[in-house]
C-alpha cells in the first residue's frame, strides 16, 4: 500500500518546485498575500488538486490547490470544506472556468 502524503508534505514539495506564494479569497477575488495583487477566477489556473478527509470526521474535508495566476505567480491554497468552513473560498473556486483546470 502506498503512503498517503499529508497537506504539509505536498505544500513543501510544491514550494520546492517554485509554488511559493500564499493567497486568500476576498470579495470574489484571490489576493496574493505578498504582492497584494488581486485575481479574478478567470485569471487562476489549477495545476493540481489533492483532497483530504478528516481523520476523526470524514465530512471534514480539505482540498489543496496548486495554482498559477495569469501573470505567472505560483502558489498553494488549502481550502477547508467542512460544514463549518468559510464559504467565500468555495464560491471563488466554483467560479473558476472548467478550462482553467488541468487534468489530474
Short mmCIF file of N, CA, C and O in Angstrom, two decimals:
data_model
loop_
_atom_site.label_atom_id
_atom_site.label_comp_id
_atom_site.label_asym_id
_atom_site.label_seq_id
_atom_site.Cartn_x
_atom_site.Cartn_y
_atom_site.Cartn_z
N UNK A 1 0.84 -1.19 0.00
CA UNK A 1 0.00 0.00 0.00
C UNK A 1 0.89 1.25 0.00
O UNK A 1 1.86 1.33 0.74
N UNK A 2 0.55 2.22 -0.83
CA UNK A 2 1.32 3.45 -0.93
C UNK A 2 0.97 4.40 0.21
O UNK A 2 -0.18 4.52 0.61
N UNK A 3 2.00 5.05 0.74
CA UNK A 3 1.84 6.02 1.82
C UNK A 3 1.16 7.27 1.29
O UNK A 3 1.57 7.83 0.28
N UNK A 4 0.11 7.72 1.96
CA UNK A 4 -0.59 8.95 1.59
C UNK A 4 0.10 10.14 2.24
O UNK A 4 0.31 10.15 3.45
N UNK A 5 0.45 11.12 1.44
CA UNK A 5 1.11 12.32 1.97
C UNK A 5 0.10 13.22 2.66
O UNK A 5 -1.07 13.25 2.30
N UNK A 6 0.59 14.01 3.60
CA UNK A 6 -0.25 14.99 4.28
C UNK A 6 -0.25 16.30 3.49
O UNK A 6 0.57 16.49 2.58
N UNK A 7 -1.14 17.20 3.88
CA UNK A 7 -1.20 18.51 3.25
C UNK A 7 0.16 19.21 3.34
O UNK A 7 0.65 19.76 2.35
N UNK A 8 0.77 19.16 4.52
CA UNK A 8 2.06 19.84 4.72
C UNK A 8 3.15 19.27 3.82
O UNK A 8 3.98 20.02 3.30
N UNK A 9 3.13 17.97 3.63
CA UNK A 9 4.15 17.35 2.77
C UNK A 9 3.98 17.79 1.32
O UNK A 9 4.96 18.08 0.63
N UNK A 10 2.74 17.85 0.85
CA UNK A 10 2.50 18.33 -0.51
C UNK A 10 2.89 19.80 -0.66
O UNK A 10 3.49 20.19 -1.65
N UNK A 11 2.53 20.61 0.32
CA UNK A 11 2.88 22.04 0.25
C UNK A 11 4.38 22.20 0.17
O UNK A 11 4.89 22.95 -0.68
N UNK A 12 5.11 21.49 1.00
CA UNK A 12 6.59 21.56 0.99
C UNK A 12 7.13 21.12 -0.37
O UNK A 12 8.01 21.77 -0.94
N UNK A 13 6.60 20.02 -0.89
CA UNK A 13 7.05 19.50 -2.19
C UNK A 13 6.86 20.54 -3.29
O UNK A 13 7.75 20.78 -4.11
N UNK A 14 5.69 21.17 -3.32
CA UNK A 14 5.43 22.16 -4.37
C UNK A 14 6.17 23.48 -4.13
O UNK A 14 6.55 24.15 -5.08
N UNK A 15 6.42 23.84 -2.88
CA UNK A 15 7.24 25.03 -2.62
C UNK A 15 8.64 24.83 -3.19
O UNK A 15 9.22 25.76 -3.75
N UNK A 16 9.16 23.62 -3.07
CA UNK A 16 10.48 23.32 -3.62
C UNK A 16 10.48 23.40 -5.14
O UNK A 16 11.53 23.56 -5.76
N UNK A 17 9.31 23.31 -5.77
CA UNK A 17 9.17 23.43 -7.22
C UNK A 17 8.82 24.86 -7.66
O UNK A 17 8.50 25.09 -8.82
N UNK A 18 8.83 25.79 -6.71
CA UNK A 18 8.58 27.20 -7.06
C UNK A 18 7.19 27.72 -6.76
O UNK A 18 6.89 28.87 -7.06
N UNK A 19 6.33 26.91 -6.17
CA UNK A 19 4.98 27.36 -5.81
C UNK A 19 5.05 27.98 -4.41
O UNK A 19 4.68 27.37 -3.43
N UNK A 20 5.53 29.22 -4.36
CA UNK A 20 5.88 29.84 -3.08
C UNK A 20 4.89 30.87 -2.58
O UNK A 20 4.95 31.28 -1.42
N UNK A 21 3.96 31.30 -3.41
CA UNK A 21 3.03 32.35 -3.00
C UNK A 21 1.85 31.79 -2.20
O UNK A 21 1.42 30.67 -2.42
N UNK A 22 1.36 32.61 -1.28
CA UNK A 22 0.17 32.28 -0.49
C UNK A 22 -0.94 33.24 -0.87
O UNK A 22 -0.69 34.42 -1.15
N UNK A 23 -2.16 32.73 -0.88
CA UNK A 23 -3.31 33.51 -1.31
C UNK A 23 -4.46 33.36 -0.32
O UNK A 23 -4.50 32.41 0.45
N UNK A 24 -5.39 34.32 -0.41
CA UNK A 24 -6.64 34.19 0.35
C UNK A 24 -7.77 34.73 -0.51
O UNK A 24 -7.56 35.60 -1.38
N UNK A 25 -8.96 34.21 -0.27
CA UNK A 25 -10.14 34.66 -1.01
C UNK A 25 -10.77 35.83 -0.29
O UNK A 25 -10.88 35.84 0.93
N UNK A 26 -11.16 36.84 -1.07
CA UNK A 26 -11.84 38.01 -0.51
C UNK A 26 -12.60 38.71 -1.63
O UNK A 26 -12.02 39.00 -2.68
N UNK A 27 -13.88 38.96 -1.42
CA UNK A 27 -14.71 39.71 -2.38
C UNK A 27 -14.64 39.12 -3.79
O UNK A 27 -14.42 39.83 -4.76
N UNK A 28 -14.80 37.80 -3.90
CA UNK A 28 -14.74 37.07 -5.17
C UNK A 28 -13.44 37.32 -5.94
O UNK A 28 -13.42 37.34 -7.17
N UNK A 29 -12.36 37.51 -5.19
CA UNK A 29 -11.02 37.62 -5.75
C UNK A 29 -10.09 36.76 -4.92
O UNK A 29 -10.39 36.41 -3.78
N UNK A 30 -8.96 36.45 -5.51
CA UNK A 30 -7.90 35.77 -4.77
C UNK A 30 -6.78 36.79 -4.63
O UNK A 30 -6.34 37.38 -5.62
N UNK A 31 -6.34 37.02 -3.40
CA UNK A 31 -5.33 38.03 -3.11
C UNK A 31 -4.00 37.35 -2.83
O UNK A 31 -3.92 36.45 -1.99
N UNK A 32 -2.95 37.78 -3.53
CA UNK A 32 -1.60 37.31 -3.26
C UNK A 32 -1.15 38.04 -1.98
O UNK A 32 -1.08 39.26 -1.96
N UNK A 33 -0.89 37.28 -0.92
CA UNK A 33 -0.58 37.90 0.36
C UNK A 33 0.74 38.66 0.37
O UNK A 33 0.92 39.56 1.17
N UNK A 34 1.65 38.33 -0.53
CA UNK A 34 2.93 39.02 -0.60
C UNK A 34 2.84 40.31 -1.42
O UNK A 34 3.24 41.37 -0.98
N UNK A 35 2.28 40.20 -2.62
CA UNK A 35 2.25 41.35 -3.53
C UNK A 35 0.98 42.17 -3.40
O UNK A 35 0.92 43.26 -3.95
N UNK A 36 -0.04 41.62 -2.73
CA UNK A 36 -1.37 42.24 -2.57
C UNK A 36 -2.12 42.35 -3.89
O UNK A 36 -3.15 43.00 -3.97
N UNK A 37 -1.62 41.71 -4.94
CA UNK A 37 -2.30 41.71 -6.22
C UNK A 37 -3.55 40.84 -6.14
O UNK A 37 -3.57 39.81 -5.50
N UNK A 38 -4.61 41.27 -6.82
CA UNK A 38 -5.90 40.61 -6.78
C UNK A 38 -6.17 39.92 -8.12
O UNK A 38 -5.85 40.46 -9.19
N UNK A 39 -6.76 38.71 -8.06
CA UNK A 39 -7.05 37.93 -9.26
C UNK A 39 -8.51 37.49 -9.27
O UNK A 39 -9.04 37.07 -8.25
N UNK A 40 -9.13 37.57 -10.42
CA UNK A 40 -10.49 37.06 -10.59
C UNK A 40 -10.41 35.56 -10.91
O UNK A 40 -9.34 35.07 -11.28
N UNK A 41 -11.52 34.84 -10.80
CA UNK A 41 -11.49 33.40 -11.09
C UNK A 41 -10.93 33.05 -12.48
O UNK A 41 -10.21 32.07 -12.62
N UNK A 42 -11.21 33.86 -13.48
CA UNK A 42 -10.73 33.55 -14.83
C UNK A 42 -9.21 33.69 -14.97
O UNK A 42 -8.63 33.20 -15.93
N UNK A 43 -8.56 34.33 -13.99
CA UNK A 43 -7.10 34.52 -14.03
C UNK A 43 -6.34 33.52 -13.18
O UNK A 43 -5.15 33.68 -12.95
N UNK A 44 -7.04 32.48 -12.72
CA UNK A 44 -6.44 31.44 -11.89
C UNK A 44 -6.48 30.12 -12.65
O UNK A 44 -7.51 29.74 -13.21
N UNK A 45 -5.35 29.42 -12.64
CA UNK A 45 -5.24 28.12 -13.30
C UNK A 45 -4.87 27.07 -12.26
O UNK A 45 -3.88 27.23 -11.54
N UNK A 46 -5.68 26.03 -12.17
CA UNK A 46 -5.45 24.96 -11.21
C UNK A 46 -4.55 23.92 -11.87
O UNK A 46 -4.95 23.27 -12.83
N UNK A 47 -3.34 23.78 -11.35
CA UNK A 47 -2.38 22.83 -11.89
C UNK A 47 -2.63 21.43 -11.36
O UNK A 47 -2.41 20.45 -12.06
N UNK A 48 -3.04 21.35 -10.11
CA UNK A 48 -3.27 20.07 -9.46
C UNK A 48 -4.12 20.32 -8.23
O UNK A 48 -4.13 21.42 -7.69
N UNK A 49 -4.83 19.30 -7.79
CA UNK A 49 -5.57 19.40 -6.54
C UNK A 49 -5.50 18.06 -5.82
O UNK A 49 -5.43 17.01 -6.45
N UNK A 50 -5.49 18.15 -4.50
CA UNK A 50 -5.44 16.98 -3.64
C UNK A 50 -6.54 17.10 -2.61
O UNK A 50 -6.69 18.15 -1.99
N UNK A 51 -7.31 16.03 -2.42
CA UNK A 51 -8.41 16.04 -1.46
C UNK A 51 -8.02 15.24 -0.23
O UNK A 51 -7.40 14.19 -0.34
N UNK A 52 -8.44 15.75 0.93
CA UNK A 52 -8.13 15.11 2.21
C UNK A 52 -9.40 15.03 3.04
O UNK A 52 -10.15 16.00 3.13
N UNK A 53 -9.63 13.88 3.65
CA UNK A 53 -10.75 13.72 4.58
C UNK A 53 -10.24 13.84 6.00
O UNK A 53 -9.11 13.46 6.29
N UNK A 54 -11.09 14.36 6.88
CA UNK A 54 -10.73 14.47 8.29
C UNK A 54 -10.50 13.11 8.91
O UNK A 54 -11.20 12.15 8.59
N UNK A 55 -9.52 13.02 9.81
CA UNK A 55 -9.20 11.75 10.46
C UNK A 55 -10.36 11.28 11.35
O UNK A 55 -10.72 10.12 11.33
N UNK A 56 -10.93 12.18 12.12
CA UNK A 56 -11.98 11.79 13.05
C UNK A 56 -13.38 11.96 12.47
O UNK A 56 -14.33 11.34 12.93
N UNK A 57 -13.51 12.80 11.45
CA UNK A 57 -14.82 13.05 10.84
C UNK A 57 -14.65 13.18 9.33
O UNK A 57 -14.20 14.22 8.84
N UNK A 58 -15.02 12.16 8.56
CA UNK A 58 -14.84 12.21 7.11
C UNK A 58 -15.58 13.36 6.42
O UNK A 58 -15.24 13.73 5.31
N UNK A 59 -16.58 13.95 7.06
CA UNK A 59 -17.26 15.08 6.44
C UNK A 59 -16.41 16.36 6.51
O UNK A 59 -16.70 17.33 5.83
N UNK A 60 -15.38 16.34 7.35
CA UNK A 60 -14.41 17.45 7.36
C UNK A 60 -13.42 17.19 6.23
O UNK A 60 -12.61 16.29 6.29
N UNK A 61 -13.53 17.97 5.19
CA UNK A 61 -12.70 17.75 4.02
C UNK A 61 -11.93 19.02 3.70
O UNK A 61 -12.41 20.13 3.94
N UNK A 62 -10.73 18.85 3.17
CA UNK A 62 -9.98 19.99 2.67
C UNK A 62 -9.43 19.64 1.29
O UNK A 62 -9.26 18.46 0.96
N UNK A 63 -9.20 20.67 0.51
CA UNK A 63 -8.61 20.49 -0.82
C UNK A 63 -7.40 21.42 -0.90
O UNK A 63 -7.50 22.61 -0.62
N UNK A 64 -6.28 20.84 -1.28
CA UNK A 64 -5.07 21.62 -1.53
C UNK A 64 -5.02 21.90 -3.03
O UNK A 64 -4.99 20.97 -3.84
N UNK A 65 -5.07 23.18 -3.38
CA UNK A 65 -4.99 23.59 -4.78
C UNK A 65 -3.57 24.07 -5.07
O UNK A 65 -3.01 24.87 -4.32
N UNK A 66 -3.01 23.57 -6.15
CA UNK A 66 -1.72 24.04 -6.67
C UNK A 66 -2.08 24.95 -7.83
O UNK A 66 -2.68 24.49 -8.81
N UNK A 67 -1.77 26.24 -7.71
CA UNK A 67 -2.27 27.20 -8.70
C UNK A 67 -1.16 28.02 -9.35
O UNK A 67 -0.05 28.14 -8.82
N UNK A 68 -1.52 28.58 -10.50
CA UNK A 68 -0.69 29.56 -11.17
C UNK A 68 -1.62 30.66 -11.66
O UNK A 68 -2.72 30.37 -12.16
N UNK A 69 -1.20 31.89 -11.49
CA UNK A 69 -2.03 33.01 -11.94
C UNK A 69 -1.69 33.35 -13.39
O UNK A 69 -0.67 32.89 -13.93
N UNK A 70 -2.52 34.15 -14.01
CA UNK A 70 -2.33 34.54 -15.41
C UNK A 70 -0.97 35.22 -15.61
O UNK A 70 -0.35 35.07 -16.66
N UNK A 71 -0.50 35.95 -14.59
CA UNK A 71 0.79 36.63 -14.71
C UNK A 71 1.97 35.82 -14.18
O UNK A 71 3.07 36.33 -14.03
N UNK A 72 1.75 34.53 -13.90
CA UNK A 72 2.85 33.63 -13.56
C UNK A 72 3.17 33.41 -12.10
O UNK A 72 4.10 32.67 -11.79
N UNK A 73 2.41 34.00 -11.17
CA UNK A 73 2.65 33.74 -9.75
C UNK A 73 2.16 32.33 -9.44
O UNK A 73 1.06 31.94 -9.81
N UNK A 74 3.01 31.55 -8.76
CA UNK A 74 2.68 30.16 -8.43
C UNK A 74 2.55 30.02 -6.92
O UNK A 74 3.35 30.57 -6.18
N UNK A 75 1.55 29.25 -6.51
CA UNK A 75 1.37 29.06 -5.07
C UNK A 75 0.42 27.93 -4.75
O UNK A 75 -0.03 27.19 -5.63
N UNK A 76 0.14 27.81 -3.46
CA UNK A 76 -0.76 26.78 -2.96
C UNK A 76 -1.84 27.43 -2.10
O UNK A 76 -1.61 28.47 -1.49
N UNK A 77 -3.00 26.77 -2.06
CA UNK A 77 -4.09 27.22 -1.21
C UNK A 77 -4.74 25.98 -0.62
O UNK A 77 -5.09 25.06 -1.35
N UNK A 78 -4.89 25.99 0.69
CA UNK A 78 -5.58 24.89 1.37
C UNK A 78 -6.97 25.39 1.74
O UNK A 78 -7.12 26.30 2.54
N UNK A 79 -7.98 24.82 1.10
CA UNK A 79 -9.37 25.24 1.32
C UNK A 79 -10.08 24.20 2.17
O UNK A 79 -10.05 23.02 1.87
N UNK A 80 -10.73 24.66 3.21
CA UNK A 80 -11.48 23.81 4.12
C UNK A 80 -12.92 23.71 3.63
O UNK A 80 -13.56 24.72 3.37
N UNK A 81 -13.42 22.49 3.51
CA UNK A 81 -14.78 22.27 3.06
C UNK A 81 -15.61 21.53 4.11
O UNK A 81 -16.47 20.75 3.78
N UNK A 82 -15.34 21.79 5.37
CA UNK A 82 -16.13 21.17 6.43
C UNK A 82 -17.46 21.92 6.58
O UNK A 82 -17.61 23.03 6.05
N UNK A 83 -18.42 21.34 7.30
CA UNK A 83 -19.71 22.03 7.48
C UNK A 83 -19.58 23.43 8.09
O UNK A 83 -20.42 24.28 7.84
N UNK A 84 -18.53 23.67 8.85
CA UNK A 84 -18.36 24.98 9.50
C UNK A 84 -17.39 25.90 8.75
O UNK A 84 -17.01 26.94 9.26
N UNK A 85 -17.00 25.54 7.52
CA UNK A 85 -15.98 26.32 6.81
C UNK A 85 -16.54 27.62 6.24
O UNK A 85 -17.74 27.79 6.06
N UNK A 86 -15.61 28.49 5.90
CA UNK A 86 -15.93 29.77 5.26
C UNK A 86 -16.32 29.49 3.81
O UNK A 86 -15.59 28.82 3.08
N UNK A 87 -17.45 29.97 3.38
CA UNK A 87 -17.93 29.67 2.04
C UNK A 87 -17.31 30.56 0.96
O UNK A 87 -17.43 30.25 -0.23
N UNK A 88 -16.65 31.63 1.33
CA UNK A 88 -16.08 32.54 0.33
C UNK A 88 -15.05 31.83 -0.56
O UNK A 88 -15.04 32.01 -1.78
N UNK A 89 -14.20 30.99 0.05
CA UNK A 89 -13.20 30.25 -0.71
C UNK A 89 -13.89 29.27 -1.66
O UNK A 89 -13.54 29.18 -2.83
N UNK A 90 -14.89 28.55 -1.18
CA UNK A 90 -15.61 27.59 -2.02
C UNK A 90 -16.28 28.29 -3.20
O UNK A 90 -16.24 27.80 -4.33
N UNK A 91 -16.89 29.43 -2.94
CA UNK A 91 -17.55 30.19 -4.01
C UNK A 91 -16.54 30.64 -5.06
O UNK A 91 -16.81 30.59 -6.26
N UNK A 92 -15.37 31.11 -4.63
CA UNK A 92 -14.35 31.55 -5.57
C UNK A 92 -13.94 30.40 -6.49
O UNK A 92 -13.92 30.55 -7.71
N UNK A 93 -13.61 29.25 -5.90
CA UNK A 93 -13.15 28.13 -6.72
C UNK A 93 -14.24 27.56 -7.61
O UNK A 93 -13.96 27.06 -8.69
N UNK A 94 -15.48 27.68 -7.21
CA UNK A 94 -16.61 27.25 -8.04
C UNK A 94 -16.70 28.11 -9.31
O UNK A 94 -17.13 27.63 -10.35
N UNK A 95 -16.25 29.36 -9.23
CA UNK A 95 -16.34 30.29 -10.36
C UNK A 95 -15.16 30.21 -11.33
O UNK A 95 -15.16 30.88 -12.36
N UNK A 96 -14.14 29.42 -11.01
CA UNK A 96 -13.01 29.28 -11.93
C UNK A 96 -13.49 28.47 -13.14
O UNK A 96 -14.09 27.41 -12.98
N UNK A 97 -13.25 28.98 -14.35
CA UNK A 97 -13.72 28.26 -15.54
C UNK A 97 -13.14 26.84 -15.62
O UNK A 97 -11.98 26.63 -15.28
N UNK A 98 -13.95 25.90 -16.06
CA UNK A 98 -13.52 24.49 -16.15
C UNK A 98 -12.27 24.34 -17.01
O UNK A 98 -11.43 23.49 -16.73
N UNK A 99 -12.14 25.15 -18.04
CA UNK A 99 -10.95 25.03 -18.90
C UNK A 99 -9.65 25.47 -18.20
O UNK A 99 -8.56 25.24 -18.71
N UNK A 100 -9.77 26.10 -17.03
CA UNK A 100 -8.59 26.51 -16.27
C UNK A 100 -8.09 25.42 -15.33
O UNK A 100 -7.15 25.63 -14.58
N UNK A 101 -8.74 24.26 -15.33
CA UNK A 101 -8.32 23.12 -14.53
C UNK A 101 -7.55 22.16 -15.42
O UNK A 101 -8.09 21.69 -16.43
N UNK A 102 -6.31 21.86 -15.04
CA UNK A 102 -5.55 20.84 -15.78
C UNK A 102 -6.07 19.48 -15.38
O UNK A 102 -6.55 19.30 -14.27
N UNK A 103 -5.96 18.53 -16.27
CA UNK A 103 -6.38 17.17 -15.96
C UNK A 103 -5.39 16.56 -14.97
O UNK A 103 -4.19 16.62 -15.19
N UNK A 104 -5.91 16.01 -13.89
CA UNK A 104 -5.04 15.38 -12.88
C UNK A 104 -4.81 13.93 -13.22
O UNK A 104 -5.56 13.26 -13.77
#
